[in-house]
């Protein structure tokens, strides 16, 4: 899910949310109800200026498969125009 909002001064803010469930059906010898599933969620926001900079902040969390730790990641990204 994402939506962009126009702000004063030509800036745009765009928050987003993503939810995912992945099922690995390629494991041989497992019944369909035993297939390993991974759940993840991500959220972030981007602030950008038309023909200018963009700043993005995001984070995501992935549910662990059996015997693995939960993964938590975050990122800050700055895009500058080269002129």
Steps between C-alpha positions, in 0.01 A plus 500: 500500500639842414370851453670826398405835645598836350640753748567871471812605312488217245584226748334159512471257789426133426450250784465129424423170671568152363400163648621176343464126557725266301453124496778268382330212322822373345611296802467136398340252735282754685125509490340830396401579860863455612651741245714771657355850493671834554303807606635852463385857541661821381417868544661821393462855384662708226520879497596641162519830318418518128825492297695496826592290802320201649534361853366152575476317832384138513495199731400138460456195720509140374359209695750220546482158343547208734827530689586849370493842667257775409654756264459874564640750248484874452631740239540875450560612143583846366480573126655821369480626141829539315508812290 
